[in-house]
PDB file of C-alpha atoms in Angstrom:
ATOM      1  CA  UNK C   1      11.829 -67.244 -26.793  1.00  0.00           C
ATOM      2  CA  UNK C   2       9.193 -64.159 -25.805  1.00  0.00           C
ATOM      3  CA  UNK C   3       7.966 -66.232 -23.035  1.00  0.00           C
ATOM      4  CA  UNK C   4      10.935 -66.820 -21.483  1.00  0.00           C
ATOM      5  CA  UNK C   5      11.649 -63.151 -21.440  1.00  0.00           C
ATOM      6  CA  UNK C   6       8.349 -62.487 -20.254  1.00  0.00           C
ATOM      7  CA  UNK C   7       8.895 -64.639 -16.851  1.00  0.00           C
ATOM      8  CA  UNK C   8      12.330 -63.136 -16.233  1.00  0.00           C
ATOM      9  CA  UNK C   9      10.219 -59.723 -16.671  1.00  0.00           C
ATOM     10  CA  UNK C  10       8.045 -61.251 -14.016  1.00  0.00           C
ATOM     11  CA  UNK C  11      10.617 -62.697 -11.784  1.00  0.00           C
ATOM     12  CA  UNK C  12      12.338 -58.972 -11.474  1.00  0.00           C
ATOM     13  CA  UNK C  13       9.307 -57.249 -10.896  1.00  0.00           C
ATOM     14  CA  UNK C  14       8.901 -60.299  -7.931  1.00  0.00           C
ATOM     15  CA  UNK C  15      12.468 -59.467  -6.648  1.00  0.00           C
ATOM     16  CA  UNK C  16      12.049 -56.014  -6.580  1.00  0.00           C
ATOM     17  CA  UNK C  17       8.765 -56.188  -5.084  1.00  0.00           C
ATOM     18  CA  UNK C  18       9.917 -58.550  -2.187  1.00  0.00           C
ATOM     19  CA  UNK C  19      12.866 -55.988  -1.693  1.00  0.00           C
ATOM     20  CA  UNK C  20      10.519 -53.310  -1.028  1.00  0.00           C
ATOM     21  CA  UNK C  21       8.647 -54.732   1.334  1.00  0.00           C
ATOM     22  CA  UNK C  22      12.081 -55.959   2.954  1.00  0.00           C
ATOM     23  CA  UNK C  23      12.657 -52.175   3.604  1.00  0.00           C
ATOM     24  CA  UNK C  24       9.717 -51.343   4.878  1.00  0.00           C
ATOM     25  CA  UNK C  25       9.640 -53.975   7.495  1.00  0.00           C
ATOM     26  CA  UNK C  26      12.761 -53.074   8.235  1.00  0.00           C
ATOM     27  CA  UNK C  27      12.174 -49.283   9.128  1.00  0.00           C
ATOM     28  CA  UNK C  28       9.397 -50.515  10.884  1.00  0.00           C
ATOM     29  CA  UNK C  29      11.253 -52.884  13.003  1.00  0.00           C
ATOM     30  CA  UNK C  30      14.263 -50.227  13.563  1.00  0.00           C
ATOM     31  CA  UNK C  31      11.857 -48.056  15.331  1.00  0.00           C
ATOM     32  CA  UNK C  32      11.714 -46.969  18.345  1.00  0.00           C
ATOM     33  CA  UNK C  33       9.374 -45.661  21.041  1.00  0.00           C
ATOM     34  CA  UNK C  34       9.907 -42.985  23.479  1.00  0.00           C
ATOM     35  CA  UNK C  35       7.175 -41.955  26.106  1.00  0.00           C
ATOM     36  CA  UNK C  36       7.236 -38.204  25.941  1.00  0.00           C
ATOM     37  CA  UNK C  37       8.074 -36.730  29.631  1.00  0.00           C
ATOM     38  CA  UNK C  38       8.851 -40.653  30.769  1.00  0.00           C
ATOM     39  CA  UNK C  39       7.240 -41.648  34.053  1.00  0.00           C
ATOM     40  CA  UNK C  40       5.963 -37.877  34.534  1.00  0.00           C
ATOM     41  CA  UNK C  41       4.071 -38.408  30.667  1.00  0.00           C
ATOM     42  CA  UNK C  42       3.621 -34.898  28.899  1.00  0.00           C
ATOM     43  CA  UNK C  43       2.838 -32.509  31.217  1.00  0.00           C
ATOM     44  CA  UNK C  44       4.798 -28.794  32.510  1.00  0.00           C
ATOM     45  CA  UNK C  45       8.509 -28.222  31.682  1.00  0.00           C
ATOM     46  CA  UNK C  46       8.750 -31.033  29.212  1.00  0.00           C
ATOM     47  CA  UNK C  47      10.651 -28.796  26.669  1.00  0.00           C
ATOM     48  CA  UNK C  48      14.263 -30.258  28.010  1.00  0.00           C
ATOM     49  CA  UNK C  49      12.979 -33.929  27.694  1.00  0.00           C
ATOM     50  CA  UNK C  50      14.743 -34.403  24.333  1.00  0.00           C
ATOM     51  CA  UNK C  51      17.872 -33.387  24.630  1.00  0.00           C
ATOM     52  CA  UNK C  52      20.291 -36.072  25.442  1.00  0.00           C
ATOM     53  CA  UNK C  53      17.870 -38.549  23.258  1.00  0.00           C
ATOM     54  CA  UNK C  54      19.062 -39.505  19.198  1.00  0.00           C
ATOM     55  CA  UNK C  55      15.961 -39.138  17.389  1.00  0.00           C
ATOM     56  CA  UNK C  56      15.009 -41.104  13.404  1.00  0.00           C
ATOM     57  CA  UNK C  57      12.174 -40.490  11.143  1.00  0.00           C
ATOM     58  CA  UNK C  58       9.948 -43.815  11.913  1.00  0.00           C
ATOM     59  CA  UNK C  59      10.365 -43.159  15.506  1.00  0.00           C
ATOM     60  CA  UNK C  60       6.629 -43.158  17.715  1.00  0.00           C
ATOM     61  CA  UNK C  61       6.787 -40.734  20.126  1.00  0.00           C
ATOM     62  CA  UNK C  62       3.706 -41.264  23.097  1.00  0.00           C
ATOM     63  CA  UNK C  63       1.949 -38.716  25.022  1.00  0.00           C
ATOM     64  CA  UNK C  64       0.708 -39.540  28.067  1.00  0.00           C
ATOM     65  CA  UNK C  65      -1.636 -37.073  29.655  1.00  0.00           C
ATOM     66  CA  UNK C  66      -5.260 -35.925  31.212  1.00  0.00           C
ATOM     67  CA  UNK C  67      -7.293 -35.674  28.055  1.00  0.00           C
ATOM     68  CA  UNK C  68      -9.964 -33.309  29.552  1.00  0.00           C
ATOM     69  CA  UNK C  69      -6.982 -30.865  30.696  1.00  0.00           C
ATOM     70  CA  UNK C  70      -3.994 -30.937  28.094  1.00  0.00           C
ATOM     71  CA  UNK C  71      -3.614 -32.113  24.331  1.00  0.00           C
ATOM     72  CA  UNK C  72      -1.055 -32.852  21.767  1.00  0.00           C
ATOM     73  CA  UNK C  73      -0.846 -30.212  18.599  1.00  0.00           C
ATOM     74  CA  UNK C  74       1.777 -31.125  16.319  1.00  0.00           C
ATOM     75  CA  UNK C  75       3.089 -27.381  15.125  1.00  0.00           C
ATOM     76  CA  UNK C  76       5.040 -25.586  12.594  1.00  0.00           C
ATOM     77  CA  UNK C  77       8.681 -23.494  14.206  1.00  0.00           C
ATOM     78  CA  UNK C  78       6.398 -20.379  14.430  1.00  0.00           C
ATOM     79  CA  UNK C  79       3.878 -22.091  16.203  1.00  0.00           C
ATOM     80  CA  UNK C  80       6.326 -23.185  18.902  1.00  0.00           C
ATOM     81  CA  UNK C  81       8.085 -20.804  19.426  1.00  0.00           C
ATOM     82  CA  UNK C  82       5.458 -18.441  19.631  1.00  0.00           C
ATOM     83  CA  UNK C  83       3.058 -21.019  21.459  1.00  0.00           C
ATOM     84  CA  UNK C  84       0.186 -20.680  18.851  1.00  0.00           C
ATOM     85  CA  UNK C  85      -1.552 -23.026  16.616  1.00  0.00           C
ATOM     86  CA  UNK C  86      -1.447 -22.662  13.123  1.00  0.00           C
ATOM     87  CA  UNK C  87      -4.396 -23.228  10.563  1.00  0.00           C
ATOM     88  CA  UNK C  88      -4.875 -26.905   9.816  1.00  0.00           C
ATOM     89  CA  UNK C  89      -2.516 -28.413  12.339  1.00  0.00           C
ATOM     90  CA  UNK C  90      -3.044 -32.034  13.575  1.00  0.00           C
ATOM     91  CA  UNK C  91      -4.897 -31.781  17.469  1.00  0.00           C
ATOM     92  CA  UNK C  92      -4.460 -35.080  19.346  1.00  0.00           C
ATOM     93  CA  UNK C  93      -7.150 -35.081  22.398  1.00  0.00           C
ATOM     94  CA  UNK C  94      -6.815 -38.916  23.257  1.00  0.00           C
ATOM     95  CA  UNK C  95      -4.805 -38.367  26.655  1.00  0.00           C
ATOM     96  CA  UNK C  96      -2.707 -41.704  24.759  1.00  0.00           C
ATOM     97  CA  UNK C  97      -1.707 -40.265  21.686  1.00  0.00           C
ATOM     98  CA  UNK C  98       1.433 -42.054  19.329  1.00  0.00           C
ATOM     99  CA  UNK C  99       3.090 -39.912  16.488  1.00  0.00           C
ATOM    100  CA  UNK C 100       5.396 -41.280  14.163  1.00  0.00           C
ATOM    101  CA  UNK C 101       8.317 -38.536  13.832  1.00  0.00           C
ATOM    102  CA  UNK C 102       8.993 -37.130  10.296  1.00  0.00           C
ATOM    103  CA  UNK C 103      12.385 -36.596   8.941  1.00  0.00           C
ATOM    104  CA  UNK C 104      13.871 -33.321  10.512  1.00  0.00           C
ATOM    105  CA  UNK C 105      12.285 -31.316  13.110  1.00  0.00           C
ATOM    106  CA  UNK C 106       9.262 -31.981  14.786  1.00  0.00           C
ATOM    107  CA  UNK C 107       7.661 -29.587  16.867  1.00  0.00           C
ATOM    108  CA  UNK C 108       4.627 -30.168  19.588  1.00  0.00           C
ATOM    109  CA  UNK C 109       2.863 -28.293  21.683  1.00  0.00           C
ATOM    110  CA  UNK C 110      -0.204 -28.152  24.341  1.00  0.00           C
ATOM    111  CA  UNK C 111      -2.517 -25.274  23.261  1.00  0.00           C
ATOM    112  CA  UNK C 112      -4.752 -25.079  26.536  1.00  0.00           C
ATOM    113  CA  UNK C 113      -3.977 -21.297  27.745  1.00  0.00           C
ATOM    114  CA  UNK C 114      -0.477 -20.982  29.214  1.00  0.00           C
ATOM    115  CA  UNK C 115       0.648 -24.351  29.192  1.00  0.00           C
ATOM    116  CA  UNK C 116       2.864 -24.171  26.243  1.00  0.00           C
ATOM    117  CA  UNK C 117       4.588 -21.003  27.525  1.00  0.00           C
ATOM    118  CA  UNK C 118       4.803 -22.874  30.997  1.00  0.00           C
ATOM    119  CA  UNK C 119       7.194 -25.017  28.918  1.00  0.00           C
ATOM    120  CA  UNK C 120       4.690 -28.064  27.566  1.00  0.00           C
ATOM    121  CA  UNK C 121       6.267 -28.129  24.209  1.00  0.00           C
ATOM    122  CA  UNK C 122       8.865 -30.449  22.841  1.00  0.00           C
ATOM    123  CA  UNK C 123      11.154 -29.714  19.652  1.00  0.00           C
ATOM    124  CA  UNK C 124      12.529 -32.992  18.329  1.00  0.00           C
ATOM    125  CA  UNK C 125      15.092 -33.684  15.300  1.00  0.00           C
ATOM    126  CA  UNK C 126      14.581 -37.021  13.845  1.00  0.00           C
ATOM    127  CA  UNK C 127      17.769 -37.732  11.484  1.00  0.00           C
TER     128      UNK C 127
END
């Protein structure tokens, strides 16, 4: 009789398993991705680019840009709306960068000297 309990154990830890990985493939699937700036890529007076747009956590957002002129800093609220970079945040420099949004609001900016307060910056809430 124990072994028969034991493979039911086994067959609900198999289940449960096989559901969790059904619900991560699914997120992943659900996804989608949005070229920051579209055509134009992320460049000047990007800030507007979201609005209009219905945002979820899971969602890759890619930057487009000159690498050896612009990057991608992924910011707090302060350092957006204050166009600074806070102390240990994430600097993409590829030129083709892809960031999966987190759950509530995401905030981006370029830190090169006056291009984030020449409106390269992007606030985005991912429900």
């Amino acid at each position: 009789m124990a072994q028969g309990r034991g493979s039911a154990s086994q067959a609900t830890k198999s289940t449960i398993t096989l559901l969790l990985c059904l619900l991560v493939c699914l997120e992943t699937i659900d996804a989608a991705t949005y070229t920051v700036g579209g055509s134009n890529g992320w460049t000047f007076n990007t800030a507007a680019w979201p609005k209009g747009k219905r945002f979820r956590a899971g969602d890759v957002l890619v930057f487009n840009y000159d690498a050896t002129i612009h990057n991608v800093v992924a910011v707090n609220r302060g350092g957006y709306t204050g166009c600074s970079t806070p102390g240990g945040a994430k600097v993409y420099t590829s030129g083709k960068d892809k960031v999966k949004l987190a759950k509530g609001l995401n905030f981006f900016i370029c830190n090169t000297a006056g291009h984030c307060e020449s409106g390269m910056k992007i606030a985005v809430n991912a429900v």
